[in-house]
Coordinates of C-alpha atoms in Angstrom, one line a residue:
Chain A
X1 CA 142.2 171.7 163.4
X2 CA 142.9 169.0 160.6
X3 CA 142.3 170.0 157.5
X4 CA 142.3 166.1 156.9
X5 CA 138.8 165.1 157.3
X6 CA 137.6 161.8 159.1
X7 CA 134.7 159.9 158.2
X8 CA 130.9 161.3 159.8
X9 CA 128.6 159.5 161.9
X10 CA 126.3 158.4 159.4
X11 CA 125.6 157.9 156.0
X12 CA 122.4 156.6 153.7
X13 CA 124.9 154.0 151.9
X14 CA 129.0 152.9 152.9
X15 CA 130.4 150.8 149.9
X16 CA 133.1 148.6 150.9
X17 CA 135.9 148.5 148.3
X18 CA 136.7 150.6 145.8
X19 CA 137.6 148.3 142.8
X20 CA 135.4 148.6 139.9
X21 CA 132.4 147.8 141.2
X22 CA 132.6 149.8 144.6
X23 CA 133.5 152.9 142.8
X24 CA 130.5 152.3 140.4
X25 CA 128.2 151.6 143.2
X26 CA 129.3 154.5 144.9
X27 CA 129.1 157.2 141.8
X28 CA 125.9 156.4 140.7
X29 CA 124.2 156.0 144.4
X30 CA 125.7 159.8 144.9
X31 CA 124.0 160.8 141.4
X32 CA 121.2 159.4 142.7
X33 CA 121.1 162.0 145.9
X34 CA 122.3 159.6 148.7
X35 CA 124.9 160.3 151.0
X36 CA 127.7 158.0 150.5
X37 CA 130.9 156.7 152.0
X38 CA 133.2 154.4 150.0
X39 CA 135.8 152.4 152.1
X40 CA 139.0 151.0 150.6
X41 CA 141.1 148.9 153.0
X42 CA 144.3 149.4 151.1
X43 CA 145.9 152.8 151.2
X44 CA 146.2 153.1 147.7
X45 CA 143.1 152.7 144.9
X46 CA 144.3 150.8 141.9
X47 CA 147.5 149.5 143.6
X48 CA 148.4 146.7 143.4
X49 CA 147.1 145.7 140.4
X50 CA 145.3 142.2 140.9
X51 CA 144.4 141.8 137.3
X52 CA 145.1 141.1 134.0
X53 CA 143.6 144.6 132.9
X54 CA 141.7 143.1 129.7
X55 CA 138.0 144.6 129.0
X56 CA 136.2 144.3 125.6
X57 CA 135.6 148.0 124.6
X58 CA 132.2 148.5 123.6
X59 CA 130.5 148.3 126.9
X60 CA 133.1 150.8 128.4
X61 CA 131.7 153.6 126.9
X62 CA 128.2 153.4 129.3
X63 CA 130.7 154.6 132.1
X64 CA 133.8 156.1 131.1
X65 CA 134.6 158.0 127.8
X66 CA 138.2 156.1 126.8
X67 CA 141.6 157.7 127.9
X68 CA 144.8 157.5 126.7
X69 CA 146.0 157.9 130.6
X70 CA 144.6 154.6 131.5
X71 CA 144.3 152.5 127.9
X72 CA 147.9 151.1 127.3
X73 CA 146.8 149.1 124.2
X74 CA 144.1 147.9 121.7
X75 CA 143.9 144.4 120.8
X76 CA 141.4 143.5 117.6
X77 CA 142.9 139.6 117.5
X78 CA 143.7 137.0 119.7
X79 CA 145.2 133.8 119.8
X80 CA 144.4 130.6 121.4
X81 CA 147.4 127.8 121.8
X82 CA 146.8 124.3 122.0
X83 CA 148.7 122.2 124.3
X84 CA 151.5 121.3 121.1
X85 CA 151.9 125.2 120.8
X86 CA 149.8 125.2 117.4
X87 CA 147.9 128.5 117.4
X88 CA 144.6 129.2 116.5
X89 CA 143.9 133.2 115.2
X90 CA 140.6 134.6 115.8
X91 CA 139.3 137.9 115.0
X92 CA 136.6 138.5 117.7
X93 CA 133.4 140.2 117.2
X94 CA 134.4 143.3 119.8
X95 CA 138.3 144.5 120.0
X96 CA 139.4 145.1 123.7
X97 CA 141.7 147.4 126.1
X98 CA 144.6 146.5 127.8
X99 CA 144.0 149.5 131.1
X100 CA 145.9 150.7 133.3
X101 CA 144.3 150.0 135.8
X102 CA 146.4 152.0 138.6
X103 CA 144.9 154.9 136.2
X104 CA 141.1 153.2 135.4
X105 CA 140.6 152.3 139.2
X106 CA 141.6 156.5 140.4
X107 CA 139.6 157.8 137.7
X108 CA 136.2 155.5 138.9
X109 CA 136.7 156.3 142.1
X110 CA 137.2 159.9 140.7
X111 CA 133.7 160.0 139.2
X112 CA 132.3 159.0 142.5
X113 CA 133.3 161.7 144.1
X114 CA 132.5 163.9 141.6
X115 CA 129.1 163.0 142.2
X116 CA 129.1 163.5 145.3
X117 CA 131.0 160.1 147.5
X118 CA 132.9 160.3 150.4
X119 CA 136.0 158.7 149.8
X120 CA 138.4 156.5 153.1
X121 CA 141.3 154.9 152.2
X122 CA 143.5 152.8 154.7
X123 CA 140.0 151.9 155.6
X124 CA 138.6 148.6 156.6
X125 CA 135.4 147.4 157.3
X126 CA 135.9 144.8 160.5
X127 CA 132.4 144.0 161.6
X128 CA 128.6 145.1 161.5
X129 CA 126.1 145.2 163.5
X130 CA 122.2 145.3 163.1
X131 CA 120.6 148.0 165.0
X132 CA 116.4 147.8 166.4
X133 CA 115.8 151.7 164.0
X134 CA 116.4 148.9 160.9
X135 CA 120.0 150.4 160.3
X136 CA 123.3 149.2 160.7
X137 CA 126.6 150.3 162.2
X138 CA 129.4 149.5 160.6
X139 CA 132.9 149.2 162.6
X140 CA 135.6 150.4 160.6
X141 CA 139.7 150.4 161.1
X142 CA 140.4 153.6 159.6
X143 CA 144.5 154.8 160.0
X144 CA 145.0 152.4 162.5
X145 CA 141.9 153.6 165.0
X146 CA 138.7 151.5 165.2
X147 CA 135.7 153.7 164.8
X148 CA 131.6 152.6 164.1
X149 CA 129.5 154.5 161.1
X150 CA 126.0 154.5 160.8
X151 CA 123.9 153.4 157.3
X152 CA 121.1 152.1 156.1
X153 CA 122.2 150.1 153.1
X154 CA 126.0 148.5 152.6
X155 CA 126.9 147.8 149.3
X156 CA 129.4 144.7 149.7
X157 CA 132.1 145.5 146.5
X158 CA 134.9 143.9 148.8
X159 CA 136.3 141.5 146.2
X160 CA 136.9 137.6 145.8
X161 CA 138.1 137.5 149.8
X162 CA 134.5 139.4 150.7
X163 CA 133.6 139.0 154.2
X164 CA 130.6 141.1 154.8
X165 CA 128.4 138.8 152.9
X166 CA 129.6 136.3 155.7
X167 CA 128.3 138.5 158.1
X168 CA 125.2 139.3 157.2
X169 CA 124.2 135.3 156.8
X170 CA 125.2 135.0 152.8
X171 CA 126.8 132.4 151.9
X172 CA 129.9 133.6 150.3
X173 CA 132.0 130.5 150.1
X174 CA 133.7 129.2 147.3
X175 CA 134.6 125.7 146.4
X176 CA 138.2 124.5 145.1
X177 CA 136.9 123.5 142.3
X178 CA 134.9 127.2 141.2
X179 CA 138.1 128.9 142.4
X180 CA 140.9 129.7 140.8
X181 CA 144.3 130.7 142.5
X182 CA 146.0 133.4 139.8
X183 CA 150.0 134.5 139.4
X184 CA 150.5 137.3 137.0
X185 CA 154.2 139.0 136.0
X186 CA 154.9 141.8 134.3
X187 CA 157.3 140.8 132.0
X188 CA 159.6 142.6 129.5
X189 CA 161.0 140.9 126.1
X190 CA 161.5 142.1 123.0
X191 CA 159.6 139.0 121.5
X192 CA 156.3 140.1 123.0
X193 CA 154.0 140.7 120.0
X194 CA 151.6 144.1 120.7
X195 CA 149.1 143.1 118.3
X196 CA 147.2 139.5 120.5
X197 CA 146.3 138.2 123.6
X198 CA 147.8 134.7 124.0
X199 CA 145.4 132.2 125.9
X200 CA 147.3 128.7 126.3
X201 CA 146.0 125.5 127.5
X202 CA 146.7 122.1 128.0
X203 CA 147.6 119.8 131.6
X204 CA 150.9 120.8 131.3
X205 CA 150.7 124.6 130.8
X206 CA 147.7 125.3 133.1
X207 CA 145.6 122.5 134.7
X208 CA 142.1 123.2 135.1
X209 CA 142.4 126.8 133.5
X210 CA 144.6 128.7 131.2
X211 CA 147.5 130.9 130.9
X212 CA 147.9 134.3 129.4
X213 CA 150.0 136.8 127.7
X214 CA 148.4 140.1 127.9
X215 CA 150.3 142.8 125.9
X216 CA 150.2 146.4 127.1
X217 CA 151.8 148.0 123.8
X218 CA 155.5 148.4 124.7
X219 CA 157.0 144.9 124.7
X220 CA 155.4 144.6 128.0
X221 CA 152.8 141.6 129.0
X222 CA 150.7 140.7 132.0
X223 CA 151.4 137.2 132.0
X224 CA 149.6 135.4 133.9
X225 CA 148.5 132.2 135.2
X226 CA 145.1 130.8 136.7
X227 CA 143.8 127.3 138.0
X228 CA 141.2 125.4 139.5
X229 CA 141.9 124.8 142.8
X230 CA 140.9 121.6 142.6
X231 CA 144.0 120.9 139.9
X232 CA 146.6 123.0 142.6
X233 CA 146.8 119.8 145.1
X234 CA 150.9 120.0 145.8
X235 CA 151.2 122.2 142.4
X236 CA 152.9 125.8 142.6
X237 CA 151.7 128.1 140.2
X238 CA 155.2 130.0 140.1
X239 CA 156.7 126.5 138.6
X240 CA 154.0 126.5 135.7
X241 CA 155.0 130.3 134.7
X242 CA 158.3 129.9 134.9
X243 CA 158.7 127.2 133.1
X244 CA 156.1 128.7 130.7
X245 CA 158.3 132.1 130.6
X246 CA 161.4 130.0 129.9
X247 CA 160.5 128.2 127.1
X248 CA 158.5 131.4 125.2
X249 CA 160.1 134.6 126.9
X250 CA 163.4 133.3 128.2
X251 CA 165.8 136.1 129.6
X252 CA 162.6 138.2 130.3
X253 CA 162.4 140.4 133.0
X254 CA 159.8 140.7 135.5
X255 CA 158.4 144.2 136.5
X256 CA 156.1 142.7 139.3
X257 CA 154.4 140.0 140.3
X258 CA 150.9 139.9 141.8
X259 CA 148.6 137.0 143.5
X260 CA 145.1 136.5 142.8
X261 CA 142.0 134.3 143.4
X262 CA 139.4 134.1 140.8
X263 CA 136.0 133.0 141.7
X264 CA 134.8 131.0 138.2
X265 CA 131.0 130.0 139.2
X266 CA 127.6 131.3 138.3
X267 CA 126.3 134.6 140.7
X268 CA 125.6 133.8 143.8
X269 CA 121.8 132.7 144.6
X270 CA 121.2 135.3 146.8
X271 CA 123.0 139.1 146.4
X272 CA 120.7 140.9 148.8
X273 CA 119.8 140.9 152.2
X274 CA 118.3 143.0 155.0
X275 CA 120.6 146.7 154.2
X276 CA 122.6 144.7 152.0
X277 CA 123.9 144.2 148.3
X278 CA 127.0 142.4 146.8
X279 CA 128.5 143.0 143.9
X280 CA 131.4 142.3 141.7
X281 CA 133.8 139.3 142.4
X282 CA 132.0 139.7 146.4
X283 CA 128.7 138.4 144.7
X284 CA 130.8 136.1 142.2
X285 CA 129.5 138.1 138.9
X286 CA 133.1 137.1 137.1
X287 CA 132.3 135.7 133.5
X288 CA 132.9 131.6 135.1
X289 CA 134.4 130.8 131.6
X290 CA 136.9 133.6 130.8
X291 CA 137.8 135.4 134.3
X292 CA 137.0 138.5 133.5
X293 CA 135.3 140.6 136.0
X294 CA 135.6 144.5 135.8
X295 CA 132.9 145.2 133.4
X296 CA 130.6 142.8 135.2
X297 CA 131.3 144.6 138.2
X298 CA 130.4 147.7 137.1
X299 CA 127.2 146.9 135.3
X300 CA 126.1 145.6 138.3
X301 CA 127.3 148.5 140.8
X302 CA 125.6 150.6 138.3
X303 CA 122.5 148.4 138.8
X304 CA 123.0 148.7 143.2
X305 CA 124.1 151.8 143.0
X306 CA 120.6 153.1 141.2
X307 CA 118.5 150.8 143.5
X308 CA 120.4 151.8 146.6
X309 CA 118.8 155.8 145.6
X310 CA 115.7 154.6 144.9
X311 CA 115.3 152.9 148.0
X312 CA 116.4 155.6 150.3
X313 CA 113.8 157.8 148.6
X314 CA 111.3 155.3 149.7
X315 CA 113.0 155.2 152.8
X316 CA 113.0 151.2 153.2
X317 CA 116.0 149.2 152.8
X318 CA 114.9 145.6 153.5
X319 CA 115.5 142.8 151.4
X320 CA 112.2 143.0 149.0
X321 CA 113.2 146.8 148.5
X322 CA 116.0 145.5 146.9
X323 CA 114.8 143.1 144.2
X324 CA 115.2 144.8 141.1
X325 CA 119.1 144.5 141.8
X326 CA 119.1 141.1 141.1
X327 CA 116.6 140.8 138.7
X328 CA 118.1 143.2 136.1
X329 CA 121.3 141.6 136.8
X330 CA 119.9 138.4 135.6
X331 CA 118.4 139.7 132.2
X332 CA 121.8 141.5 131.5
X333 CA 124.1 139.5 132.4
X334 CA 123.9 136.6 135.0
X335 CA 122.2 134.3 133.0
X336 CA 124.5 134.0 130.6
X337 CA 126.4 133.4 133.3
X338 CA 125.0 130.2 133.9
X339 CA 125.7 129.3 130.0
X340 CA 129.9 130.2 130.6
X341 CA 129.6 127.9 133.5
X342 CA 128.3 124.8 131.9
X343 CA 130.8 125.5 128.9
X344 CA 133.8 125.4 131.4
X345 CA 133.1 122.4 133.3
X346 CA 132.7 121.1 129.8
X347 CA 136.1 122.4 128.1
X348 CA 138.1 121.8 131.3
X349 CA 137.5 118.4 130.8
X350 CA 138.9 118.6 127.2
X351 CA 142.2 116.3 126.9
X352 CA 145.3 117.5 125.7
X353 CA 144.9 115.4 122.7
X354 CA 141.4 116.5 121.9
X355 CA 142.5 119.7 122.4
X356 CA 144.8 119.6 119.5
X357 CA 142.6 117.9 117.1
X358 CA 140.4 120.6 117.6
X359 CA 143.0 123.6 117.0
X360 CA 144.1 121.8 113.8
X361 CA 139.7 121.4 112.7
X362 CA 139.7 124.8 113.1
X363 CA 142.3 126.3 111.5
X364 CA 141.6 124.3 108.3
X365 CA 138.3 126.7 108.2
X366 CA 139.1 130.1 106.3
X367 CA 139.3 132.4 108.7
X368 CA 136.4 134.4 108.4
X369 CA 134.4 131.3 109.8
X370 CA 137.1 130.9 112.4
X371 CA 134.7 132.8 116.1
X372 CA 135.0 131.0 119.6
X373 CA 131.2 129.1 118.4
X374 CA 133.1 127.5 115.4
X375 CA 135.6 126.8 118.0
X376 CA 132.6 124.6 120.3
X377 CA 130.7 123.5 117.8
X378 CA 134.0 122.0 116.3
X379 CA 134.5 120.4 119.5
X380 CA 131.2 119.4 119.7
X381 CA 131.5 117.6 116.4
X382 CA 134.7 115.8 117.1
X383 CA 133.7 114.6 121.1
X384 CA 129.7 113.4 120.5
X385 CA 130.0 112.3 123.8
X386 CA 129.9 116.0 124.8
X387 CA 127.2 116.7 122.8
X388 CA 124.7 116.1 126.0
X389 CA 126.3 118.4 128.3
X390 CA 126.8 121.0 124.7
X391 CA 123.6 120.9 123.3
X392 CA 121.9 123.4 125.4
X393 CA 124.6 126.3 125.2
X394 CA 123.6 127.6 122.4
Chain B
X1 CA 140.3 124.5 169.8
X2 CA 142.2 122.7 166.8
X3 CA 145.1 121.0 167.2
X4 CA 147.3 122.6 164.2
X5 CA 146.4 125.5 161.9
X6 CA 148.5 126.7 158.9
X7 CA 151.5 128.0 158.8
X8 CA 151.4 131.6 157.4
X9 CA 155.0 133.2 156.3
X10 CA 153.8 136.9 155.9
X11 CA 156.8 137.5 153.9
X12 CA 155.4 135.5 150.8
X13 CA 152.0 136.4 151.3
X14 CA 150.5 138.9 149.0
X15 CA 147.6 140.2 150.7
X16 CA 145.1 138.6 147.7
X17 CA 142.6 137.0 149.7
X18 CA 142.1 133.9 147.0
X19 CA 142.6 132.2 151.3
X20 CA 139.4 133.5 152.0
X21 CA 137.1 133.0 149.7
X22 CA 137.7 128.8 149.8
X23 CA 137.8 129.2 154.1
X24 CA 134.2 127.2 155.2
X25 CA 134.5 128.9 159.0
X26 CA 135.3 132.0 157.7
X27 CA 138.2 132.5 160.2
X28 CA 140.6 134.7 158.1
X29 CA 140.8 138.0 158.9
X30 CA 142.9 140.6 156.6
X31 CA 143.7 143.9 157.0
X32 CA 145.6 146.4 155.1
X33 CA 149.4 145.2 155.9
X34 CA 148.6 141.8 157.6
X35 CA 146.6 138.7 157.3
X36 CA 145.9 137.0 160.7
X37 CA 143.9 132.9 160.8
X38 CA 141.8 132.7 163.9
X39 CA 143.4 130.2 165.4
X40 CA 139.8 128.9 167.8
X41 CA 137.8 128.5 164.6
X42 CA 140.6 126.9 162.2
X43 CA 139.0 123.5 161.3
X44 CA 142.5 123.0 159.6
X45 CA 140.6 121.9 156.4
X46 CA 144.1 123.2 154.1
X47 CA 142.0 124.5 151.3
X48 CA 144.1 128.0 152.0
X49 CA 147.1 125.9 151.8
X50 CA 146.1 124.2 148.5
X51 CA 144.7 127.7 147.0
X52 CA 147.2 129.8 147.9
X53 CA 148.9 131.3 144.6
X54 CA 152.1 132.2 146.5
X55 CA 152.7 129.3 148.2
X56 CA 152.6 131.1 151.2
X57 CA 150.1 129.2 153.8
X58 CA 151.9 125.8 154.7
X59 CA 150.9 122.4 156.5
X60 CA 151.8 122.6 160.4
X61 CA 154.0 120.1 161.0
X62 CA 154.0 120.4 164.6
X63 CA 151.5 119.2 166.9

């Protein structure tokens, strides 16, 4: 007999991808006495690394007690580049980790089973199916062999290029224009400074987004690269880095390269359904102004997770049973959401020009007034035109 | 069924997905070595071609 254990018949919840969010989902649906199944497509969790690995590290500490194992560096400054290359250096109000996240991903995923999950890799969810007993079977390609699970309630964590949404009627679908396509190296050069993160912007550098040097502490940087799709129209991103690279980090070398899409809009309208809730970049919870997803993700497979239990103790999984998902969501989180929306379609129409005017405002300010609001109301000040569309940010 | 859909080189392709996320029909399927565009419900729209971070979906010149 194999020792190598295939998936059961059924389970109370199957999560579908364990990123962040999945794994999340999946731990604290487990700790909450269901019977769970997380599915990751690829055979590997954490690999390849589709991310620029940057979290602010005060929320961390609600899921995961820090590790040297998967924290490569702490950053307490950063720097923002106008399109003429003068640099703006701000102290912000929380100092982040550069992860690991080969490391962070295992460990999550870890902690699920821990508490309980069933964990598939090599895994892929290819179809469900609604059944008349109010539960769903879910077909799966697991090793290379199709084969259908029973649940009651899926928790969608399948990423930017989510399907299952799709299939349960949820409109997933992002536009060019809220989507960003993403190219990240890992470069090596002595001339990477360990202390910032580097954001750059301008037409030239990175249309309709920005580009980014993410130190990991040993002369080593995620550098990265993401755009509007709407601004990608017979652009390659690999031309933009590399002639970013060449002109800052010439003679670098590049450890890897990894592709990306980054969906930059407020959540979804609707993250449940009938036996279903999405989360992470599946339910579009990425912050629509910075890219940054993980946390985000977690907070609100933390959220699913819980009301996944709760609802299996009441033994109803319909759409109303899942309403406190999305509402506590909302008050945490997705709101502001809305706010980092309206301020990108705002700074994304920024010109080069009025880009530097504002780097030079700003850095004739003492430093200690020098925060990301300085930085808008700055603009604000110098482009009244903006001042409609501002206004209501803050 | 469409006359053209893109043209996928699976050798640049990275597996990200950014393809599907920006596809209105839905008609791209990936799996974990492979990526595979259902050729009967391609509306040939070439937002995966314009998204695409590695350059890796092309126009179909042929007819």
């Amino acid at each position: 007999m194999l020792w190598r254990k295939t998936v059961d018949v059924s389970y109370d919840v199957i999560v579908i991808g364990a990123g962040p969010s999945g794994s999340t989902a999946a731990r604290f649906a487990a700790e909450g006495g269901c019977k769970v199944l997380l599915v990751e497509r690829k055979r590997d969790i954490g690999i390849p690394v589709r991310c620029a690995e940057g979290v602010s590290e005060p929320p961390l500490k609600e899921f995961i007690d820090s590790h040297p194992s998967f924290i490569r560096n702490r950053i307490s400054e950063i720097r923002l580049f106008a399109p003429n290359d003068i640099a703006v250096v701000l102290t912000p109000v929380n100092s982040g980790y550069i992860l690991d996240r080969r490391v962070f991903d295992r460990e999550l995923a870890r902690l699920a089973i821990v508490n309980g999950a069933e964990v598939a890799t090599s895994c892929a969810a290819i179809g469900i199916k609604r059944l008349d007993n109010g539960t769903v079977d879910v077909k799966v390609l697991h090793r290379g062999s199709e084969t259908t699970v029973n649940c009651k309630i899926i928790i969608a964590a399948d990423g930017v290029e989510s399907r299952v949404g799709r299939w349960f009627g949820v409109k997933t679908v992002t536009t060019l224009h809220n989507t960003e396509g993403a190219l990240t190296y890992v470069l090596s050069h002595p001339e990477i400074d360990n202390r910032y993160c580097d954001f750059y912007f301008g037409t030239e550098v990175a249309p309709g987004g920005y580009l980014w040097v993410f130190p990991g502490g040993d002369h080593s940087a995620s550098v990265g690269i993401g755009c509007a799709g709407d601004c990608l129209r017979g652009k390659s991103l690999h031309e933009f880095l590399d002639r970013f690279i060449q002109r800052k980090y010439g003679g670098a070398k590049i450890l890897s390269e990894v592709a990306g899409g980054i969906p930059v809009q407020a959540t979804l309208k609707e993250i449940i359904a009938d036996n279903l809730m999405l989360v992470g970049d599946a339910a579009r919870q990425v912050n629509p102004m910075t890219g940054a997803g993980i946390i985000n993700g977690m907070i609100a497979g933390k959220i699913a997770g819980i009301t996944a239990s709760e609802s299996i103790k009441m033994r109803s999984w319909k759409k109303d049973d899942f309403r406190d998902y999305p509402k506590e969501w909302h008050q945490r989180i997705g709101s502001n959401h809305e706010k980092y929306f309206k301020m990108k379609e705002v700074v994304n129409k920024f010109s080069d020009e009025s880009l530097n005017q504002i780097a030079e405002t700003i850095n004739s300010l003492p430093e200690s007034k020098r925060t990301l609001r300085k930085v808008f109301m700055t603009a604000l000040i110098k482009h009244p035109l903006l001042l409609g569309e501002l206004r209501h940010l803050f | 069924m469409p006359a053209k859909v893109p043209q996928l080189n699976p050798e640049k392709c990275d597996l990200c997905g950014a393809c599907i996320s920006v596809c209105p029909p839905d008609c791209i399927e990936l799996y974990e070595r492979h990526l595979n565009i259902i050729a009967e419900e391609c509306t040939y729209c070439k937002k995966c071609i314009i998204i695409c971070p590695m350059d890796a979906l092309e126009e179909n010149g042929g007819c």
